[in-house]
């Protein structure tokens, strides 16, 4: 027998590891990702400054939580499903599907005739939104090593910066127009997504060609159903519990169904193993489990502040939607500047833990300053300085959490890990939105009454009541009616929850108690947000920093595949080799 390899194996060579992309290839793929990310980030900012006008026009200011919560619930639930499916079958088809669903949902929103109807269409839109950001971040994790990500951070942040600046301005401008081409101005807030989405579809279909090796696994549909059964009732009771009563039958039923659903989901995920929607083994990593909890807290605190500030600027300070968009620039610029600085410093040093520590601390300080110092008559420059501080805190924190999660898991789990990080952040955002808006609107009626009681004793208020011109002004009729019939004062104060636009038309002395009542209610929300971010600060101190990888997930997978091929070839050669018999 010869010791030489057979013909079957003679031509084989041990493959070398690789899988890296050139700078030009990465930029080409990145152009498609940025279109999808721009679509998602623009929608978040464009609606925030228009929602008050939308709610007033549809007569449901207190119901605006449903439109935000419905969108966040569906996007939250869809996010881990996108991550898991894209790990198995590739990112591109699901990224295209997410964009398509988002476009259809945006078109449907323009036909809304009530806040509840709008909430339903926003829920459908959220199914698409769940894949836009998480899949884009997962693909970036596939093609760019963590240490080199700062090299491309400027391109990504340019998307967020552009949408952060344009979104509030465009949303405010559109909401401020009575009609555009015969369509109510605020409806264009959703309609504008359509041409952008179509452009994104074309670009992504052409340039997003990331190599993928298909993996055959079971799809965890039962896990997807159970996570909805567990999450939706808990988020509903968070949003409606204040009105229902926390110990009411409906609240207790939601608690019971939600807890049973979460427990059942965990049991199913454990049984599904690696095929689970979110494999339970990922929680064996302390970095993953701690960062997931931190994402929940940061998401809740972030949306608490981001939602309250436009409300304060428009209702309390009387800014138009367009003006409030401009006034939000310090927050956006703070976030952008801090994110760029964070990326550059991480690339140079390889260390990242210090940034969420500083970020959560700054967020807590900003929340406390809003709660303690921002009153209904506080000068705007002071308020905008606090916005800048909050933005810097968010910039230090947000991207670093995603980076930590991606760096802590196997390359094969990049999609599900990135989607999980997004899922937990959105879960916190949804819960925070529901709770904070519930607290705001459940307390504002009483706060306004209290403010009126105090204001009515002042000489300025009494002088206005006896001024014939003031009393005859039809814009002041709601307040005059409240004062004539004290028994109806509560319903009068609560009428602001349906339409707040009349506040800006009142004589100043009559408008001030409404503004003061809103500002006082927002203080409670900022206090809750400060508590949440303070807990996040404590938690981040205990997170262990893992050294950043210097290869991308795609390169790591290629190296693993090459190593497996080399080992297989060695085994084949060893099996065929037979030592020659010694000569006699």
XYZ file of C-alpha atoms in Angstrom:
584
model
C 0.000 0.000 0.000
C 1.225 3.437 -0.820
C 1.400 6.180 1.749
C 0.354 8.785 -0.811
C -3.207 10.137 -0.691
C -5.832 8.812 -3.093
C -6.981 10.621 -6.204
C -10.113 11.688 -4.370
C -8.127 13.653 -1.862
C -4.966 14.430 -3.755
C -6.359 17.586 -5.282
C -7.723 18.917 -2.044
C -6.040 21.820 -0.294
C -6.552 22.917 3.245
C -8.582 26.127 2.923
C -7.462 29.339 4.490
C -9.701 31.416 6.662
C -11.104 34.645 5.281
C -14.444 36.213 4.661
C -13.491 39.871 5.005
C -14.944 42.557 2.751
C -13.121 45.507 1.261
C -13.857 49.063 2.337
C -15.681 49.682 -0.949
C -17.824 46.555 -0.553
C -18.796 47.559 2.968
C -19.771 51.052 1.838
C -21.901 49.622 -0.966
C -23.826 47.396 1.453
C -23.972 50.210 3.983
C -25.763 52.453 1.478
C -28.680 50.019 1.409
C -28.751 49.648 5.167
C -28.782 53.402 5.660
C -31.934 53.709 3.544
C -33.789 51.286 5.800
C -32.414 52.846 8.969
C -33.374 56.304 7.730
C -36.940 55.109 7.163
C -37.206 53.748 10.727
C -35.475 56.630 12.501
C -37.341 59.304 10.523
C -40.706 57.801 11.462
C -39.825 57.897 15.166
C -38.956 61.594 15.101
C -41.451 62.865 12.542
C -44.450 61.592 14.526
C -43.273 62.898 17.912
C -43.776 66.577 17.083
C -47.004 65.969 15.142
C -48.818 63.671 17.572
C -50.416 66.484 19.575
C -51.906 68.030 16.418
C -53.041 64.594 15.208
C -54.664 63.829 18.564
C -56.420 67.204 18.678
C -57.772 66.776 15.139
C -59.051 63.262 15.900
C -60.367 64.375 19.325
C -58.333 61.980 21.411
C -55.344 63.613 23.114
C -55.576 61.220 26.076
C -55.747 58.271 23.636
C -52.454 59.093 21.957
C -50.777 56.470 24.131
C -52.612 53.807 22.124
C -51.042 54.948 18.853
C -47.552 54.891 20.350
C -48.069 51.729 22.387
C -49.658 49.761 19.514
C -46.706 50.568 17.249
C -44.176 49.640 19.906
C -45.962 46.420 20.911
C -45.987 44.946 17.397
C -42.473 46.113 16.553
C -41.233 44.701 19.866
C -42.810 41.298 19.296
C -41.701 41.113 15.648
C -38.073 42.040 16.370
C -36.793 38.692 17.761
C -38.647 36.796 15.020
C -36.830 38.808 12.339
C -33.528 38.144 14.066
C -34.033 34.390 14.313
C -35.375 33.928 10.776
C -32.570 36.023 9.293
C -29.976 33.896 11.111
C -31.490 30.813 9.469
C -32.369 32.011 5.966
C -30.400 35.216 5.390
C -30.954 38.898 6.108
C -31.962 40.265 2.681
C -35.447 38.727 2.150
C -36.598 39.718 5.617
C -35.159 43.220 5.345
C -37.105 43.685 2.100
C -40.247 42.265 3.711
C -39.893 44.651 6.666
C -39.642 47.671 4.352
C -42.670 46.526 2.319
C -44.861 46.028 5.403
C -43.785 49.404 6.736
C -44.790 51.124 3.483
C -48.253 49.516 3.449
C -48.787 50.420 7.114
C -47.770 54.017 6.475
C -50.277 54.326 3.640
C -53.032 52.885 5.839
C -52.314 55.433 8.601
C -53.224 58.273 6.249
C -56.846 57.046 6.106
C -57.410 57.102 9.894
C -60.616 58.733 11.153
C -60.067 58.167 14.892
C -57.186 57.631 17.299
C -58.180 53.989 17.822
C -58.204 53.391 14.062
C -54.830 55.097 13.783
C -53.549 52.837 16.567
C -54.589 49.770 14.557
C -52.768 50.941 11.443
C -49.730 51.904 13.515
C -49.746 48.371 14.938
C -49.483 46.961 11.400
C -46.766 49.486 10.563
C -44.871 48.345 13.650
C -44.642 44.775 12.304
C -42.418 46.137 9.551
C -40.553 48.504 11.827
C -39.480 45.565 14.006
C -37.102 44.410 11.294
C -35.764 47.690 9.960
C -33.376 48.706 12.713
C -32.508 45.295 14.191
C -31.642 43.692 10.825
C -29.591 46.721 9.751
C -27.583 46.534 12.986
C -27.182 42.761 12.616
C -25.832 43.125 9.071
C -23.370 45.769 10.256
C -22.272 43.305 12.926
C -21.845 40.680 10.188
C -19.547 42.733 7.990
C -17.677 45.127 10.320
C -15.455 44.064 13.266
C -16.340 45.757 16.598
C -12.964 47.511 16.826
C -13.325 48.939 13.283
C -16.962 49.933 13.578
C -16.047 53.527 14.430
C -14.570 53.814 10.934
C -18.092 53.531 9.566
C -19.850 55.139 12.511
C -19.957 58.505 10.778
C -22.049 57.133 7.922
C -24.516 55.497 10.288
C -24.735 58.519 12.546
C -25.259 60.767 9.530
C -28.531 58.902 9.006
C -29.629 59.423 12.593
C -28.453 63.020 12.622
C -30.307 63.807 9.401
C -33.505 62.112 10.526
C -33.223 63.615 14.004
C -33.014 67.110 12.556
C -35.368 66.660 9.610
C -37.959 64.539 11.425
C -39.149 67.094 13.995
C -38.955 69.918 11.451
C -40.808 68.072 8.700
C -43.310 66.596 11.156
C -43.967 70.005 12.668
C -44.245 71.678 9.280
C -46.666 69.089 7.893
C -48.776 69.055 11.049
C -48.928 72.852 10.948
C -50.519 72.906 7.474
C -54.289 72.687 7.215
C -54.127 70.888 3.862
C -51.520 69.914 1.264
C -52.843 68.918 -2.173
C -56.285 68.539 -0.647
C -55.070 66.178 2.120
C -54.882 67.186 5.786
C -51.338 68.248 6.610
C -50.762 65.755 9.436
C -51.653 62.818 7.156
C -48.524 63.592 5.125
C -46.505 62.681 8.228
C -47.228 59.052 7.319
C -47.573 59.467 3.557
C -44.025 60.817 3.259
C -42.739 57.348 4.213
C -44.031 55.875 0.956
C -41.577 57.389 -1.588
C -38.693 56.982 0.870
C -39.658 53.344 1.434
C -39.910 52.596 -2.285
C -36.453 54.105 -2.824
C -35.135 51.965 0.044
C -36.642 48.836 -1.536
C -34.878 49.500 -4.838
C -31.502 50.252 -3.247
C -31.586 47.318 -0.800
C -32.662 44.859 -3.514
C -29.697 45.945 -5.651
C -26.800 46.288 -3.202
C -27.514 44.059 -0.197
C -25.718 40.873 -1.178
C -24.160 39.445 1.976
C -23.036 35.803 1.691
C -25.160 33.451 3.780
C -25.073 29.718 4.397
C -28.629 28.486 4.927
C -29.216 26.594 8.164
C -32.124 24.172 8.428
C -33.842 24.418 11.801
C -37.319 24.376 13.221
C -39.040 27.757 13.396
C -40.269 28.616 16.862
C -43.789 29.753 15.945
C -45.167 28.691 19.335
C -42.551 30.851 21.033
C -43.602 33.816 18.886
C -47.258 33.322 19.888
C -46.482 32.896 23.572
C -44.251 35.960 23.748
C -47.192 37.956 22.398
C -49.548 36.346 24.919
C -47.151 37.260 27.707
C -46.101 40.751 26.666
C -49.295 42.310 25.282
C -51.504 41.975 28.421
C -48.728 43.333 30.659
C -48.215 46.327 28.387
C -51.966 46.930 28.193
C -52.351 46.994 31.953
C -49.327 49.303 32.187
C -51.103 51.719 29.847
C -54.661 51.352 31.174
C -54.111 50.290 34.780
C -54.385 53.811 36.169
C -57.803 54.256 34.582
C -59.057 50.736 35.199
C -57.757 50.596 38.753
C -54.747 48.403 39.522
C -56.870 45.901 41.465
C -59.813 45.880 39.026
C -60.949 42.664 37.363
C -59.524 43.711 33.985
C -56.142 44.608 35.469
C -55.887 41.371 37.446
C -56.884 39.367 34.362
C -54.140 41.056 32.325
C -51.576 40.384 35.045
C -52.596 36.727 35.232
C -52.593 36.115 31.465
C -49.309 37.968 31.040
C -47.480 36.095 33.798
C -48.757 32.704 32.580
C -47.757 33.630 29.021
C -44.220 34.625 30.033
C -43.729 31.432 32.073
C -45.056 29.277 29.216
C -42.761 31.115 26.776
C -39.686 30.433 28.932
C -40.573 26.729 29.180
C -41.066 26.444 25.422
C -37.802 28.279 24.712
C -35.913 25.920 27.003
C -37.404 22.930 25.187
C -36.614 24.371 21.735
C -32.913 24.794 22.561
C -30.962 26.447 19.722
C -34.144 26.634 17.624
C -35.786 28.963 20.156
C -36.809 32.483 19.228
C -34.372 33.723 21.894
C -32.219 30.722 22.946
C -32.086 30.519 26.729
C -28.379 29.629 26.597
C -27.685 33.258 25.655
C -28.733 34.251 29.170
C -25.895 32.073 30.460
C -23.657 34.963 29.444
C -23.653 37.545 32.222
C -22.915 40.282 29.698
C -25.955 39.322 27.607
C -28.357 38.974 30.554
C -27.191 42.137 32.322
C -27.153 44.171 29.122
C -30.665 42.951 28.281
C -31.959 44.239 31.613
C -30.049 47.473 31.123
C -31.633 47.890 27.670
C -35.102 47.637 29.228
C -34.293 50.387 31.739
C -32.593 52.687 29.232
C -35.455 52.236 26.767
C -38.011 53.190 29.418
C -36.037 56.209 30.594
C -35.243 57.359 27.067
C -38.843 57.339 25.847
C -40.038 58.920 29.080
C -37.946 61.969 28.321
C -38.367 61.953 24.543
C -42.169 61.882 24.832
C -42.568 64.486 27.543
C -40.334 67.178 26.073
C -42.375 67.818 22.861
C -45.555 67.783 24.982
C -44.029 70.394 27.288
C -42.849 72.591 24.415
C -46.185 72.554 22.569
C -48.754 72.532 25.374
C -46.954 74.480 28.086
C -44.688 76.807 26.088
C -47.152 77.256 23.219
C -44.683 76.295 20.488
C -46.003 75.212 17.120
C -45.084 71.697 15.952
C -42.405 73.168 13.660
C -40.987 75.344 16.443
C -40.876 72.430 18.881
C -38.923 70.459 16.285
C -36.320 73.221 16.161
C -36.257 73.428 19.956
C -35.437 69.692 20.143
C -32.167 70.257 18.247
C -29.984 70.428 21.411
C -31.081 66.920 22.391
C -30.420 65.555 18.912
C -27.076 67.312 18.535
C -25.988 66.110 21.984
C -26.851 62.549 21.063
C -25.058 62.730 17.703
C -21.903 64.359 19.062
C -21.606 61.938 21.972
C -22.179 58.925 19.679
C -19.419 59.993 17.288
C -16.994 60.640 20.142
C -17.860 57.295 21.727
C -17.218 55.390 18.498
C -13.846 57.041 17.936
C -12.684 56.460 21.519
C -13.778 52.820 21.497
C -11.863 52.255 18.243
C -8.700 53.752 19.740
C -8.810 52.188 23.206
C -10.826 48.992 22.772
C -12.702 49.809 25.999
C -16.412 50.607 26.146
C -17.826 50.113 29.660
C -17.030 53.637 30.849
C -19.398 55.177 28.287
C -22.717 53.694 29.484
C -21.602 54.455 33.050
C -21.203 58.135 32.163
C -24.274 58.066 29.925
C -26.723 56.687 32.486
C -25.355 59.104 35.080
C -25.946 62.075 32.752
C -29.437 60.834 31.889
C -30.300 60.619 35.595
C -28.985 64.121 36.263
C -30.975 65.484 33.286
C -34.194 63.839 34.506
C -33.720 65.274 38.000
C -33.074 68.752 36.570
C -36.257 68.550 34.481
C -38.201 67.433 37.550
C -36.801 70.047 39.908
C -36.160 73.129 37.791
C -38.378 73.111 34.686
C -41.623 74.915 35.536
C -44.374 76.219 33.279
C -42.647 79.615 33.084
C -38.996 78.453 32.972
C -36.963 80.274 30.264
C -36.373 78.133 27.186
C -32.536 78.393 27.150
C -32.420 76.687 30.547
C -34.721 73.889 29.357
C -32.686 73.417 26.177
C -29.489 73.063 28.208
C -31.080 70.138 30.056
C -32.094 68.648 26.686
C -28.455 68.786 25.559
C -27.388 66.948 28.719
C -29.996 64.233 28.153
C -28.903 63.857 24.528
C -25.245 63.421 25.503
C -26.243 60.730 28.004
C -28.224 58.863 25.372
C -25.363 59.148 22.870
C -22.904 57.597 25.299
C -25.248 54.727 26.124
C -27.355 53.537 23.178
C -24.838 52.261 20.601
C -22.525 50.892 23.295
C -25.154 48.469 24.609
C -25.695 46.971 21.144
C -21.922 46.707 20.645
C -21.523 44.894 23.989
C -24.203 42.337 23.116
C -22.838 41.664 19.620
C -19.339 41.218 21.012
C -20.460 38.773 23.733
C -22.168 36.120 21.546
C -21.090 33.606 18.919
C -20.985 34.906 15.327
C -23.760 32.428 14.434
C -26.046 34.213 16.918
C -25.410 37.728 15.609
C -28.939 38.205 14.284
C -30.835 36.849 17.260
C -28.542 38.647 19.736
C -28.884 42.014 17.982
C -32.642 41.535 17.669
C -32.812 40.580 21.354
C -30.994 43.757 22.364
C -33.424 45.778 20.255
C -36.345 43.736 21.626
C -35.509 44.456 25.255
C -34.916 48.142 24.574
C -38.267 48.392 22.792
C -39.927 46.413 25.582
C -38.717 48.999 28.067
C -39.726 51.815 25.723
C -43.231 50.392 25.309
C -43.723 49.866 29.022
C -42.241 53.275 29.798
C -44.454 54.984 27.224
C -47.574 53.291 28.568
C -46.825 53.986 32.219
C -45.560 57.547 31.796
C -48.451 58.696 29.598
C -50.919 56.968 31.924
C -49.448 58.826 34.899
C -49.492 62.129 32.987
C -53.107 62.014 31.836
C -54.502 60.494 35.016
C -53.105 63.319 37.146
C -53.320 66.379 34.901
C -57.029 67.084 35.574
C -56.461 67.346 39.314
C -53.293 69.404 38.849
C -55.153 71.902 36.659
C -57.927 72.221 39.254
C -55.367 72.894 41.963
C -53.646 75.500 39.802
C -56.975 77.235 39.105
C -57.820 77.317 42.793
C -54.578 79.128 43.531
C -54.750 81.448 40.532
C -58.358 82.499 41.227
C -57.231 84.240 44.444
C -54.798 86.581 42.683
C -55.673 90.193 41.873
C -54.665 89.743 38.225
C -57.088 86.849 37.781
C -59.941 88.710 39.472
C -59.292 91.784 37.326
C -59.567 89.648 34.188
C -62.878 88.223 35.391
C -64.322 91.717 35.684
C -62.989 92.924 32.334
C -65.960 92.977 29.865
C -63.681 92.475 26.868
C -62.095 89.367 28.407
C -65.437 87.883 29.447
C -66.954 88.545 26.018
C -64.079 86.827 24.172
C -65.509 83.482 22.909
C -62.091 81.853 23.284
C -62.385 82.332 27.071
C -65.837 80.715 27.256
C -64.609 77.317 28.563
C -62.890 78.963 31.537
C -65.766 81.320 32.320
C -68.132 78.329 32.301
C -65.856 76.442 34.693
C -65.787 79.361 37.109
C -69.569 79.872 36.976
C -70.273 76.219 37.721
C -67.665 74.844 40.124
C -69.326 71.427 40.050
C -68.367 71.140 36.381
C -64.773 72.196 37.004
C -63.390 68.673 36.916
C -64.963 67.861 33.573
C -63.822 71.232 32.281
C -60.267 70.607 33.394
C -60.392 67.137 31.886
C -61.662 68.460 28.528
C -58.072 69.417 27.766
C -57.391 65.698 27.359
C -59.479 65.634 24.195
C -58.196 68.841 22.604
C -55.473 71.035 24.079
C -55.361 73.529 21.221
C -57.785 75.962 22.973
C -55.164 76.705 25.662
C -53.112 78.842 23.286
C -56.209 80.947 22.440
C -57.038 81.852 26.056
C -56.222 85.147 27.708
C -52.816 84.653 29.318
C -54.029 84.768 32.918
C -56.597 82.017 32.148
C -54.106 79.884 30.188
C -51.445 79.867 32.902
C -53.242 77.402 35.273
C -53.621 74.896 32.425
C -49.928 75.193 31.611
C -48.983 74.933 35.265
C -51.142 71.830 35.681
C -49.480 70.125 32.729
C -45.992 71.073 33.924
C -46.703 69.751 37.432
C -47.966 66.441 36.008
C -44.837 66.134 33.861
C -42.691 66.535 36.976
C -44.053 63.216 38.228
C -43.132 61.574 34.929
C -39.588 62.968 34.982
C -39.205 61.754 38.568
C -40.164 58.220 37.494
C -37.751 58.483 34.560
C -34.964 59.593 36.899
C -35.554 56.587 39.168
C -35.408 54.232 36.179
C -32.153 55.685 34.823
C -30.615 55.682 38.320
C -31.275 51.935 38.568
C -29.670 51.561 35.125
C -26.587 53.427 36.371
C -26.206 51.034 39.302
C -26.656 47.977 37.062
C -24.076 49.060 34.477
C -21.425 49.228 37.208
C -21.636 45.429 37.552
C -21.320 44.604 33.837
C -18.051 42.897 32.944
C -16.197 44.350 29.975
C -15.278 41.712 27.362
C -12.340 42.527 25.014
C -13.618 43.571 21.591
C -13.112 41.183 18.674
C -10.959 42.369 15.779
C -12.827 40.359 13.130
C -16.380 40.703 11.893
C -19.002 38.019 12.462
C -18.812 37.060 8.781
C -15.033 36.646 8.994
C -15.377 34.628 12.195
C -17.923 32.323 10.566
C -15.626 31.923 7.538
C -12.696 31.075 9.827
C -14.790 28.528 11.710
C -15.931 26.947 8.427
C -12.338 26.854 7.136
C -11.135 25.263 10.381
C -13.875 22.639 10.135
C -12.945 21.902 6.509
C -9.264 21.575 7.423
C -10.094 19.183 10.223
C -12.337 17.122 7.948
C -9.595 16.902 5.335
C -7.048 15.855 7.938
C -9.416 13.138 9.159
C -9.927 11.882 5.586
C -6.181 11.769 4.952
C -5.569 10.000 8.241
C -8.243 7.411 7.461
C -6.741 6.646 4.015
C -3.119 6.515 5.114
C -1.736 3.033 5.807
C 1.920 2.578 6.839
C 4.090 0.595 4.405
C 5.087 -2.893 5.504
C 8.802 -3.173 6.317
C 10.901 -5.034 3.771
C 11.813 -8.614 4.774
